[in-house]
mmCIF file of C-alpha atoms and ligand atoms in Angstrom:
data_model
loop_
_atom_site.group_PDB
_atom_site.id
_atom_site.type_symbol
_atom_site.label_atom_id
_atom_site.label_comp_id
_atom_site.label_asym_id
_atom_site.label_seq_id
_atom_site.Cartn_x
_atom_site.Cartn_y
_atom_site.Cartn_z
ATOM 1 C CA UNK A 19 9.237 20.874 13.533
ATOM 2 C CA UNK A 20 7.325 21.749 16.664
ATOM 3 C CA UNK A 21 3.951 20.014 16.535
ATOM 4 C CA UNK A 22 1.230 22.498 17.447
ATOM 5 C CA UNK A 23 -2.096 21.002 16.494
ATOM 6 C CA UNK A 24 -3.599 18.003 14.701
ATOM 7 C CA UNK A 25 -6.896 17.567 12.905
ATOM 8 C CA UNK A 26 -8.113 14.084 12.033
ATOM 9 C CA UNK A 27 -11.038 12.962 9.882
ATOM 10 C CA UNK A 28 -12.443 9.486 9.470
ATOM 11 C CA UNK A 29 -13.386 9.377 5.788
ATOM 12 C CA UNK A 30 -15.668 6.974 3.973
ATOM 13 C CA UNK A 31 -15.002 7.202 0.248
ATOM 14 C CA UNK A 32 -17.297 5.614 -2.363
ATOM 15 C CA UNK A 33 -15.309 3.358 -4.716
ATOM 16 C CA UNK A 34 -16.095 3.613 -8.437
ATOM 17 C CA UNK A 35 -16.551 -0.140 -8.528
ATOM 18 C CA UNK A 36 -16.748 -2.844 -5.866
ATOM 19 C CA UNK A 37 -13.388 -4.370 -4.907
ATOM 20 C CA UNK A 38 -13.454 -8.062 -3.987
ATOM 21 C CA UNK A 39 -10.587 -10.023 -2.477
ATOM 22 C CA UNK A 40 -10.231 -13.339 -0.662
ATOM 23 C CA UNK A 41 -11.178 -11.503 2.556
ATOM 24 C CA UNK A 42 -14.273 -9.656 1.390
ATOM 25 C CA UNK A 43 -16.029 -7.248 -0.917
ATOM 26 C CA UNK A 44 -16.099 -3.450 -0.456
ATOM 27 C CA UNK A 45 -18.019 -0.691 -2.128
ATOM 28 C CA UNK A 46 -16.548 2.037 0.078
ATOM 29 C CA UNK A 47 -13.068 2.677 1.415
ATOM 30 C CA UNK A 48 -12.534 4.020 4.927
ATOM 31 C CA UNK A 49 -9.327 5.845 5.812
ATOM 32 C CA UNK A 50 -8.118 8.546 8.174
ATOM 33 C CA UNK A 51 -6.981 11.928 6.917
ATOM 34 C CA UNK A 52 -4.535 13.855 9.112
ATOM 35 C CA UNK A 53 -3.665 17.526 9.036
ATOM 36 C CA UNK A 54 -0.733 18.324 11.269
ATOM 37 C CA UNK A 55 0.430 21.884 12.047
ATOM 38 C CA UNK A 56 4.076 22.514 12.912
ATOM 39 C CA UNK A 57 5.858 25.890 12.878
ATOM 40 C CA UNK A 58 2.747 27.306 11.205
ATOM 41 C CA UNK A 59 2.982 24.858 8.275
ATOM 42 C CA UNK A 60 0.376 22.205 7.564
ATOM 43 C CA UNK A 61 1.241 18.666 6.518
ATOM 44 C CA UNK A 62 -1.077 15.893 5.388
ATOM 45 C CA UNK A 63 -1.129 12.210 6.185
ATOM 46 C CA UNK A 64 -3.311 9.224 5.375
ATOM 47 C CA UNK A 65 -3.858 6.141 7.473
ATOM 48 C CA UNK A 66 -4.479 3.193 5.166
ATOM 49 C CA UNK A 67 -6.357 0.970 7.628
ATOM 50 C CA UNK A 68 -9.797 0.125 6.272
ATOM 51 C CA UNK A 69 -13.144 -0.257 8.040
ATOM 52 C CA UNK A 70 -12.739 -3.975 8.755
ATOM 53 C CA UNK A 71 -9.769 -6.103 9.908
ATOM 54 C CA UNK A 72 -9.804 -8.250 6.737
ATOM 55 C CA UNK A 73 -6.409 -7.369 5.306
ATOM 56 C CA UNK A 74 -4.706 -6.485 8.567
ATOM 57 C CA UNK A 75 -5.597 -6.454 12.254
ATOM 58 C CA UNK A 76 -5.596 -2.657 12.146
ATOM 59 C CA UNK A 77 -8.795 -0.830 11.232
ATOM 60 C CA UNK A 78 -9.758 2.819 10.830
ATOM 61 C CA UNK A 79 -11.371 2.473 14.259
ATOM 62 C CA UNK A 80 -8.319 1.049 16.036
ATOM 63 C CA UNK A 81 -6.064 3.628 14.371
ATOM 64 C CA UNK A 82 -8.403 6.420 15.387
ATOM 65 C CA UNK A 83 -8.294 5.223 18.985
ATOM 66 C CA UNK A 84 -4.512 4.755 19.111
ATOM 67 C CA UNK A 85 -3.827 8.116 17.480
ATOM 68 C CA UNK A 86 -6.284 10.028 19.659
ATOM 69 C CA UNK A 87 -5.512 8.299 22.937
ATOM 70 C CA UNK A 88 -1.756 7.606 22.731
ATOM 71 C CA UNK A 89 0.055 9.065 19.731
ATOM 72 C CA UNK A 90 -1.311 12.627 19.602
ATOM 73 C CA UNK A 91 -0.657 13.254 23.329
ATOM 74 C CA UNK A 92 2.927 12.054 22.886
ATOM 75 C CA UNK A 93 3.703 14.227 19.859
ATOM 76 C CA UNK A 94 1.873 17.495 20.568
ATOM 77 C CA UNK A 95 4.495 19.993 21.697
ATOM 78 C CA UNK A 96 7.377 17.805 20.513
ATOM 79 C CA UNK A 97 10.050 19.348 18.334
ATOM 80 C CA UNK A 98 11.390 16.885 15.756
ATOM 81 C CA UNK A 99 14.457 17.673 13.702
ATOM 82 C CA UNK A 100 13.651 14.924 11.184
ATOM 83 C CA UNK A 101 10.441 12.931 10.388
ATOM 84 C CA UNK A 102 12.062 9.607 11.325
ATOM 85 C CA UNK A 103 12.714 10.929 14.878
ATOM 86 C CA UNK A 104 9.000 10.564 15.532
ATOM 87 C CA UNK A 105 9.375 6.752 15.727
ATOM 88 C CA UNK A 106 11.483 6.957 18.868
ATOM 89 C CA UNK A 107 8.814 9.111 20.491
ATOM 90 C CA UNK A 108 6.144 6.422 19.914
ATOM 91 C CA UNK A 109 8.366 3.395 20.477
ATOM 92 C CA UNK A 110 6.357 2.447 23.558
ATOM 93 C CA UNK A 111 3.208 2.123 21.467
ATOM 94 C CA UNK A 112 3.484 -1.482 20.272
ATOM 95 C CA UNK A 113 2.295 -2.319 16.789
ATOM 96 C CA UNK A 114 -0.352 -0.067 15.221
ATOM 97 C CA UNK A 115 1.960 0.582 12.332
ATOM 98 C CA UNK A 116 -0.621 2.080 9.983
ATOM 99 C CA UNK A 117 -1.573 4.622 12.637
ATOM 100 C CA UNK A 118 2.083 5.610 13.097
ATOM 101 C CA UNK A 119 2.758 5.711 9.358
ATOM 102 C CA UNK A 120 -0.009 8.289 8.885
ATOM 103 C CA UNK A 121 1.565 10.708 11.358
ATOM 104 C CA UNK A 122 5.037 10.137 9.928
ATOM 105 C CA UNK A 123 3.706 10.914 6.433
ATOM 106 C CA UNK A 124 2.422 14.299 7.601
ATOM 107 C CA UNK A 125 5.831 15.059 9.144
ATOM 108 C CA UNK A 126 7.565 14.306 5.820
ATOM 109 C CA UNK A 127 5.127 16.664 4.109
ATOM 110 C CA UNK A 128 5.944 19.454 6.579
ATOM 111 C CA UNK A 129 9.683 18.738 6.438
ATOM 112 C CA UNK A 130 9.643 18.921 2.637
ATOM 113 C CA UNK A 131 7.706 22.188 2.683
ATOM 114 C CA UNK A 132 10.161 23.688 5.184
ATOM 115 C CA UNK A 133 13.208 22.592 3.212
ATOM 116 C CA UNK A 134 11.767 23.295 -0.229
ATOM 117 C CA UNK A 135 12.198 19.652 -1.275
ATOM 118 C CA UNK A 136 9.873 17.080 -2.741
ATOM 119 C CA UNK A 137 9.331 13.838 -0.822
ATOM 120 C CA UNK A 138 10.984 12.059 -3.737
ATOM 121 C CA UNK A 139 14.171 14.087 -3.221
ATOM 122 C CA UNK A 140 14.069 13.723 0.565
ATOM 123 C CA UNK A 141 13.968 9.929 0.160
ATOM 124 C CA UNK A 142 16.687 9.985 -2.529
ATOM 125 C CA UNK A 143 14.305 8.827 -5.217
ATOM 126 C CA UNK A 144 15.853 8.605 -8.651
ATOM 127 C CA UNK A 145 12.874 8.269 -11.005
ATOM 128 C CA UNK A 146 10.599 11.021 -12.298
ATOM 129 C CA UNK A 147 7.873 8.573 -13.306
ATOM 130 C CA UNK A 148 7.262 5.073 -12.045
ATOM 131 C CA UNK A 149 5.948 1.953 -13.737
ATOM 132 C CA UNK A 150 2.536 0.941 -12.466
ATOM 133 C CA UNK A 151 -0.015 -1.806 -12.864
ATOM 134 C CA UNK A 152 -3.569 -2.430 -11.771
ATOM 135 C CA UNK A 153 -4.922 -4.768 -9.098
ATOM 136 C CA UNK A 154 -8.138 -6.382 -10.332
ATOM 137 C CA UNK A 155 -10.607 -7.727 -7.790
ATOM 138 C CA UNK A 156 -12.392 -11.067 -8.019
ATOM 139 C CA UNK A 157 -15.137 -10.814 -10.652
ATOM 140 C CA UNK A 158 -18.436 -12.659 -11.133
ATOM 141 C CA UNK A 159 -16.823 -15.338 -13.317
ATOM 142 C CA UNK A 160 -13.696 -15.863 -15.441
ATOM 143 C CA UNK A 161 -15.359 -14.407 -18.565
ATOM 144 C CA UNK A 162 -16.154 -11.167 -16.733
ATOM 145 C CA UNK A 163 -12.621 -11.130 -15.370
ATOM 146 C CA UNK A 164 -11.141 -11.368 -18.883
ATOM 147 C CA UNK A 165 -13.381 -8.474 -20.012
ATOM 148 C CA UNK A 166 -12.355 -6.372 -17.009
ATOM 149 C CA UNK A 167 -8.680 -7.063 -17.632
ATOM 150 C CA UNK A 168 -9.127 -6.184 -21.309
ATOM 151 C CA UNK A 169 -10.549 -2.797 -20.350
ATOM 152 C CA UNK A 170 -7.547 -2.032 -18.115
ATOM 153 C CA UNK A 171 -5.162 -3.116 -20.872
ATOM 154 C CA UNK A 172 -6.964 -0.708 -23.207
ATOM 155 C CA UNK A 173 -6.530 2.021 -20.591
ATOM 156 C CA UNK A 174 -2.786 1.377 -20.913
ATOM 157 C CA UNK A 175 -1.883 -0.713 -17.861
ATOM 158 C CA UNK A 176 0.953 -3.009 -18.846
ATOM 159 C CA UNK A 177 0.933 -5.137 -15.717
ATOM 160 C CA UNK A 178 -2.117 -6.911 -14.337
ATOM 161 C CA UNK A 179 -2.577 -8.409 -10.888
ATOM 162 C CA UNK A 180 -5.616 -10.541 -10.197
ATOM 163 C CA UNK A 181 -6.958 -11.437 -6.800
ATOM 164 C CA UNK A 182 -7.419 -15.140 -6.156
ATOM 165 C CA UNK A 183 -8.978 -17.318 -3.457
ATOM 166 C CA UNK A 184 -9.669 -21.055 -3.090
ATOM 167 C CA UNK A 185 -12.061 -22.047 -5.871
ATOM 168 C CA UNK A 186 -11.323 -18.873 -7.842
ATOM 169 C CA UNK A 187 -7.685 -19.343 -8.696
ATOM 170 C CA UNK A 188 -6.360 -21.626 -11.426
ATOM 171 C CA UNK A 189 -9.374 -21.220 -13.702
ATOM 172 C CA UNK A 190 -9.338 -17.418 -13.367
ATOM 173 C CA UNK A 191 -5.600 -17.119 -13.886
ATOM 174 C CA UNK A 192 -5.682 -19.536 -16.847
ATOM 175 C CA UNK A 193 -8.512 -17.612 -18.498
ATOM 176 C CA UNK A 194 -6.536 -14.358 -18.312
ATOM 177 C CA UNK A 195 -3.326 -16.010 -19.432
ATOM 178 C CA UNK A 196 -4.904 -17.661 -22.472
ATOM 179 C CA UNK A 197 -6.685 -14.451 -23.499
ATOM 180 C CA UNK A 198 -3.481 -12.423 -23.131
ATOM 181 C CA UNK A 199 -0.493 -14.759 -23.568
ATOM 182 C CA UNK A 200 2.199 -12.073 -23.317
ATOM 183 C CA UNK A 201 1.097 -9.652 -20.616
ATOM 184 C CA UNK A 202 2.904 -9.190 -17.308
ATOM 185 C CA UNK A 203 0.592 -11.036 -14.931
ATOM 186 C CA UNK A 204 0.687 -11.795 -11.204
ATOM 187 C CA UNK A 205 -1.758 -13.062 -8.576
ATOM 188 C CA UNK A 206 -2.511 -12.076 -4.966
ATOM 189 C CA UNK A 207 -4.184 -14.505 -2.523
ATOM 190 C CA UNK A 208 -4.191 -12.244 0.550
ATOM 191 C CA UNK A 209 -3.321 -15.174 2.850
ATOM 192 C CA UNK A 210 -6.221 -17.387 1.719
ATOM 193 C CA UNK A 211 -4.346 -20.715 1.617
ATOM 194 C CA UNK A 212 -2.480 -23.087 3.902
ATOM 195 C CA UNK A 213 0.406 -25.363 3.080
ATOM 196 C CA UNK A 214 -2.140 -28.199 2.689
ATOM 197 C CA UNK A 215 -3.344 -26.397 -0.458
ATOM 198 C CA UNK A 216 0.117 -26.549 -2.053
ATOM 199 C CA UNK A 217 -0.945 -29.092 -4.683
ATOM 200 C CA UNK A 218 -3.708 -26.741 -5.816
ATOM 201 C CA UNK A 219 -1.261 -23.867 -6.211
ATOM 202 C CA UNK A 220 1.337 -25.815 -8.240
ATOM 203 C CA UNK A 221 -0.538 -25.376 -11.584
ATOM 204 C CA UNK A 222 0.010 -21.605 -11.243
ATOM 205 C CA UNK A 223 3.632 -22.399 -12.008
ATOM 206 C CA UNK A 224 2.685 -23.103 -15.643
ATOM 207 C CA UNK A 225 1.224 -19.638 -16.257
ATOM 208 C CA UNK A 226 4.398 -17.601 -16.506
ATOM 209 C CA UNK A 227 3.452 -15.313 -13.625
ATOM 210 C CA UNK A 228 5.739 -12.542 -12.398
ATOM 211 C CA UNK A 229 5.025 -13.640 -8.830
ATOM 212 C CA UNK A 230 2.503 -15.142 -6.432
ATOM 213 C CA UNK A 231 1.686 -12.674 -3.655
ATOM 214 C CA UNK A 232 1.039 -13.747 -0.065
ATOM 215 C CA UNK A 233 -0.471 -17.201 -0.625
ATOM 216 C CA UNK A 234 -0.344 -18.242 3.062
ATOM 217 C CA UNK A 235 -1.097 -16.645 6.416
ATOM 218 C CA UNK A 236 0.746 -13.572 7.665
ATOM 219 C CA UNK A 237 2.447 -15.693 10.342
ATOM 220 C CA UNK A 238 3.437 -18.567 8.026
ATOM 221 C CA UNK A 239 6.979 -17.463 7.204
ATOM 222 C CA UNK A 240 8.347 -20.991 7.461
ATOM 223 C CA UNK A 241 5.489 -22.484 5.442
ATOM 224 C CA UNK A 242 6.154 -19.919 2.735
ATOM 225 C CA UNK A 243 9.714 -21.262 2.677
ATOM 226 C CA UNK A 244 8.361 -24.786 2.140
ATOM 227 C CA UNK A 245 5.955 -23.613 -0.550
ATOM 228 C CA UNK A 246 8.632 -21.603 -2.340
ATOM 229 C CA UNK A 247 10.717 -24.789 -2.627
ATOM 230 C CA UNK A 248 7.839 -26.394 -4.567
ATOM 231 C CA UNK A 249 7.427 -23.480 -7.003
ATOM 232 C CA UNK A 250 9.551 -21.929 -9.731
ATOM 233 C CA UNK A 251 7.446 -18.738 -9.639
ATOM 234 C CA UNK A 252 8.741 -16.267 -7.046
ATOM 235 C CA UNK A 253 6.650 -15.866 -3.914
ATOM 236 C CA UNK A 254 6.206 -12.215 -2.940
ATOM 237 C CA UNK A 255 5.284 -11.366 0.634
ATOM 238 C CA UNK A 256 2.924 -8.535 1.548
ATOM 239 C CA UNK A 257 1.046 -9.118 4.849
ATOM 240 C CA UNK A 258 3.955 -11.059 6.440
ATOM 241 C CA UNK A 259 6.428 -8.176 6.241
ATOM 242 C CA UNK A 260 5.781 -5.627 8.974
ATOM 243 C CA UNK A 261 9.369 -4.423 9.484
ATOM 244 C CA UNK A 262 12.944 -4.576 8.265
ATOM 245 C CA UNK A 263 13.483 -7.500 10.660
ATOM 246 C CA UNK A 264 10.722 -9.476 8.984
ATOM 247 C CA UNK A 265 12.161 -8.671 5.559
ATOM 248 C CA UNK A 266 15.622 -9.844 6.590
ATOM 249 C CA UNK A 267 14.305 -13.011 8.218
ATOM 250 C CA UNK A 268 12.021 -13.859 5.282
ATOM 251 C CA UNK A 269 14.931 -13.507 2.862
ATOM 252 C CA UNK A 270 17.356 -15.443 5.057
ATOM 253 C CA UNK A 271 14.744 -18.194 5.391
ATOM 254 C CA UNK A 272 14.089 -18.096 1.645
ATOM 255 C CA UNK A 273 10.398 -17.638 2.290
ATOM 256 C CA UNK A 274 10.104 -15.311 -0.693
ATOM 257 C CA UNK A 275 12.138 -13.829 -3.541
ATOM 258 C CA UNK A 276 10.286 -10.535 -3.889
ATOM 259 C CA UNK A 277 8.904 -8.068 -1.348
ATOM 260 C CA UNK A 278 5.878 -5.799 -1.653
ATOM 261 C CA UNK A 279 6.621 -2.631 0.337
ATOM 262 C CA UNK A 280 3.743 -0.588 1.742
ATOM 263 C CA UNK A 281 4.832 2.252 4.000
ATOM 264 C CA UNK A 282 1.594 1.951 5.988
ATOM 265 C CA UNK A 283 2.002 -1.749 6.716
ATOM 266 C CA UNK A 284 5.578 -1.317 7.993
ATOM 267 C CA UNK A 285 4.960 1.733 10.181
ATOM 268 C CA UNK A 286 6.048 4.548 7.923
ATOM 269 C CA UNK A 287 8.121 5.812 5.036
ATOM 270 C CA UNK A 288 11.351 5.618 7.043
ATOM 271 C CA UNK A 289 10.899 1.862 7.655
ATOM 272 C CA UNK A 290 9.771 1.343 4.052
ATOM 273 C CA UNK A 291 12.947 3.020 2.853
ATOM 274 C CA UNK A 292 15.055 0.833 5.161
ATOM 275 C CA UNK A 293 13.484 -2.292 3.665
ATOM 276 C CA UNK A 294 14.103 -0.942 0.177
ATOM 277 C CA UNK A 295 17.751 -0.169 0.965
ATOM 278 C CA UNK A 296 18.304 -3.610 2.477
ATOM 279 C CA UNK A 297 16.761 -5.397 -0.530
ATOM 280 C CA UNK A 298 18.490 -3.140 -3.063
ATOM 281 C CA UNK A 299 21.862 -3.936 -1.560
ATOM 282 C CA UNK A 300 21.249 -7.653 -2.148
ATOM 283 C CA UNK A 301 19.487 -7.240 -5.498
ATOM 284 C CA UNK A 302 16.150 -8.510 -4.188
ATOM 285 C CA UNK A 303 13.406 -6.928 -6.317
ATOM 286 C CA UNK A 304 10.770 -4.881 -4.502
ATOM 287 C CA UNK A 305 7.654 -3.060 -5.635
ATOM 288 C CA UNK A 306 5.304 -0.584 -4.051
ATOM 289 C CA UNK A 307 1.975 -2.018 -2.970
ATOM 290 C CA UNK A 308 -1.213 -0.036 -2.603
ATOM 291 C CA UNK A 309 -4.283 -0.016 -0.388
ATOM 292 C CA UNK A 310 -6.772 1.938 -2.502
ATOM 293 C CA UNK A 311 -5.326 5.189 -1.141
ATOM 294 C CA UNK A 312 -6.712 8.638 -1.771
ATOM 295 C CA UNK A 313 -4.489 11.167 -3.529
ATOM 296 C CA UNK A 314 -2.642 11.797 -0.238
ATOM 297 C CA UNK A 315 -1.400 8.238 0.186
ATOM 298 C CA UNK A 316 -0.967 7.881 -3.573
ATOM 299 C CA UNK A 317 1.453 10.842 -3.663
ATOM 300 C CA UNK A 318 3.422 9.215 -0.842
ATOM 301 C CA UNK A 319 3.485 5.830 -2.642
ATOM 302 C CA UNK A 320 4.719 7.429 -5.862
ATOM 303 C CA UNK A 321 7.591 9.144 -4.039
ATOM 304 C CA UNK A 322 8.611 5.891 -2.342
ATOM 305 C CA UNK A 323 8.361 3.955 -5.618
ATOM 306 C CA UNK A 324 10.817 6.418 -7.199
ATOM 307 C CA UNK A 325 13.697 4.758 -5.312
ATOM 308 C CA UNK A 326 15.933 2.708 -7.601
ATOM 309 C CA UNK A 327 15.229 -0.741 -6.111
ATOM 310 C CA UNK A 328 11.536 -0.603 -7.022
ATOM 311 C CA UNK A 329 12.136 -2.548 -10.214
ATOM 312 C CA UNK A 330 8.700 -4.152 -10.548
ATOM 313 C CA UNK A 331 5.553 -2.116 -11.367
ATOM 314 C CA UNK A 332 3.644 -0.822 -8.341
ATOM 315 C CA UNK A 333 -0.029 -1.181 -7.384
ATOM 316 C CA UNK A 334 -0.389 2.560 -7.903
ATOM 317 C CA UNK A 335 -3.106 3.078 -10.452
ATOM 318 C CA UNK A 336 -4.557 6.344 -11.733
ATOM 319 C CA UNK A 337 -7.055 8.196 -9.542
ATOM 320 C CA UNK A 338 -9.910 7.345 -11.910
ATOM 321 C CA UNK A 339 -9.413 3.623 -11.304
ATOM 322 C CA UNK A 340 -10.655 4.204 -7.748
ATOM 323 C CA UNK A 341 -12.554 7.447 -7.220
ATOM 324 C CA UNK A 342 -14.790 9.831 -9.150
ATOM 325 C CA UNK A 343 -13.988 12.509 -6.611
ATOM 326 C CA UNK A 344 -10.763 12.498 -4.585
ATOM 327 C CA UNK A 345 -9.672 14.528 -1.568
ATOM 328 C CA UNK A 346 -6.694 16.014 -3.412
ATOM 329 C CA UNK A 347 -7.127 18.660 -6.081
ATOM 330 C CA UNK A 348 -4.481 16.820 -8.075
ATOM 331 C CA UNK A 349 -5.567 13.696 -9.925
ATOM 332 C CA UNK A 350 -2.989 11.116 -10.957
ATOM 333 C CA UNK A 351 -3.121 10.027 -14.557
ATOM 334 C CA UNK A 352 -1.640 7.096 -16.432
ATOM 335 C CA UNK A 353 0.957 7.934 -19.087
ATOM 336 C CA UNK A 354 0.975 6.009 -22.378
ATOM 337 C CA UNK A 355 3.954 3.927 -21.211
ATOM 338 C CA UNK A 356 2.092 2.601 -18.118
ATOM 339 C CA UNK A 357 3.824 5.028 -15.777
ATOM 340 C CA UNK A 358 2.591 7.750 -13.425
ATOM 341 C CA UNK A 359 4.555 10.940 -12.766
ATOM 342 C CA UNK A 360 6.057 11.287 -9.296
ATOM 343 C CA UNK A 361 4.879 14.570 -7.723
ATOM 344 C CA UNK A 362 7.602 17.205 -7.914
ATOM 345 C CA UNK A 363 6.098 19.865 -5.639
ATOM 346 C CA UNK A 364 7.382 20.414 -2.108
ATOM 347 C CA UNK A 365 6.551 17.708 0.443
ATOM 348 C CA UNK A 366 3.897 15.342 -0.857
ATOM 349 C CA UNK A 367 3.233 17.858 -3.628
ATOM 350 C CA UNK A 368 -0.518 17.840 -3.159
ATOM 351 C CA UNK A 369 -3.269 20.245 -2.113
ATOM 352 C CA UNK A 370 -6.540 19.346 -0.414
ATOM 353 C CA UNK A 371 -10.055 19.514 -1.809
ATOM 354 C CA UNK A 372 -11.683 20.770 1.404
ATOM 355 C CA UNK A 373 -15.198 20.243 0.068
ATOM 356 C CA UNK A 374 -14.454 16.572 -0.486
ATOM 357 C CA UNK A 375 -13.091 16.274 3.071
ATOM 358 C CA UNK A 376 -16.341 17.652 4.515
ATOM 359 C CA UNK A 377 -18.394 15.499 2.178
ATOM 360 C CA UNK A 378 -16.745 12.186 3.075
ATOM 361 C CA UNK A 379 -15.889 12.860 6.734
ATOM 362 C CA UNK A 380 -17.949 10.761 9.153
ATOM 363 C CA UNK A 381 -16.225 12.054 12.305
ATOM 364 C CA UNK A 382 -13.484 14.519 13.146
ATOM 365 C CA UNK A 383 -11.324 15.397 16.129
ATOM 366 C CA UNK A 384 -8.863 18.153 17.020
ATOM 367 C CA UNK A 385 -5.865 17.677 19.295
ATOM 368 C CA UNK A 386 -3.732 20.503 20.645
HETATM 369 O O1 LIG B 20 -3.191 -6.971 -0.869
HETATM 370 O O2 LIG B 20 -2.272 -5.576 -2.107
HETATM 371 C C1 LIG B 20 -3.209 -5.874 -1.398
HETATM 372 C C2 LIG B 20 -5.977 -3.239 -1.522
HETATM 373 C C3 LIG B 20 -6.290 -3.133 -0.187
HETATM 374 C C4 LIG B 20 -5.621 -3.914 0.724
HETATM 375 C C5 LIG B 20 -4.654 -4.819 0.295
HETATM 376 C C6 LIG B 20 -4.327 -4.928 -1.048
HETATM 377 C C7 LIG B 20 -5.023 -4.142 -1.975
HETATM 378 C C8 LIG B 20 -4.794 -4.194 -3.419
HETATM 379 C C9 LIG B 20 -5.145 -2.971 -4.240
HETATM 380 O O3 LIG B 20 -4.375 -5.168 -4.002
HETATM 381 C C10 LIG B 20 -3.946 -2.154 -4.579
HETATM 382 C C11 LIG B 20 -4.322 -0.778 -5.069
HETATM 383 O O4 LIG B 20 -4.665 -0.645 -6.242
HETATM 384 O O5 LIG B 20 -4.274 0.186 -4.264
HETATM 385 MG MG1 LIG B 21 -1.319 -7.872 -1.428
#
């Protein structure tokens, strides 16, 4: 794959409904859309960094800068024999994993198109459809939350995740649990607590949760170990796991019992697959997280989630949970058994709605 040219758009997509987490409330979702040309074939990528550094230190703005200033100049003219080879080429760019993951995604798309293979097959995925759930933002009050959850259950989602933060945790989770005693339920704090809050988190242990996601800070691996010792419910790490090394160290330290894998957060699909393989080998359950992706990133997430170790439902909801209009012509729909089909077309298996790109693009840049 000889990289000839790259087009990048900074998109601002209106969300169907506001999404509130412990780090803020959004009504729009920023992301970067990449179109990479190699050997006359175009491949698409999505950078999951949002407008603000609330979830991660990376933003659409930092990714834009790093891609434009450092990554594009390194890759234009390069000839890669495999998508994962790209990582070596950008090894001297420290961090900025979401920016790198976006470019790697486009290379997988091209590689699949060239070799007449779906991304699922390239990654050795084994499932044709994957179990999914929905991530529900913080609502006005617990009553509204129960109503919102009820609507998603009616839509067919069989696993619910609710966002929590200090002051909006036990009461919210209890309200959902008592309204729906048997559903698969989990919570996500997005790093909102410290170990000092442990006593406040203990009551979550009585709610039969699948897991508690990222209660403490990204850097608190050891404190997660201490917290996990106080809880029966598995801790799942999201923000803390930026690489295979982190995954190995977190598991060796017993800081968690489950890992949320997001290809963007860990620098690309190749690193995400490595984390999956490592966890699968030791029977540590993993699941595919989401970051409100457009159809481009959603197709990539579905392919990754088709690997056999993804035994818990992913945060990969149907397109209509997020967007009225998406940038892919394909829309992802929820099957009656709370699954979504993994794309079977070559590469990511998606095509682009060019009108939507122009409509939501707030800046664009061409590199060659
Ligand atoms: O922590 O998992 C998270 C969205 C944006 C950033 C971080 C997270 C999330 C979600 C939504 O929980 C998952 C989704 O439906 O895409
Ligand atoms: Mg999370």
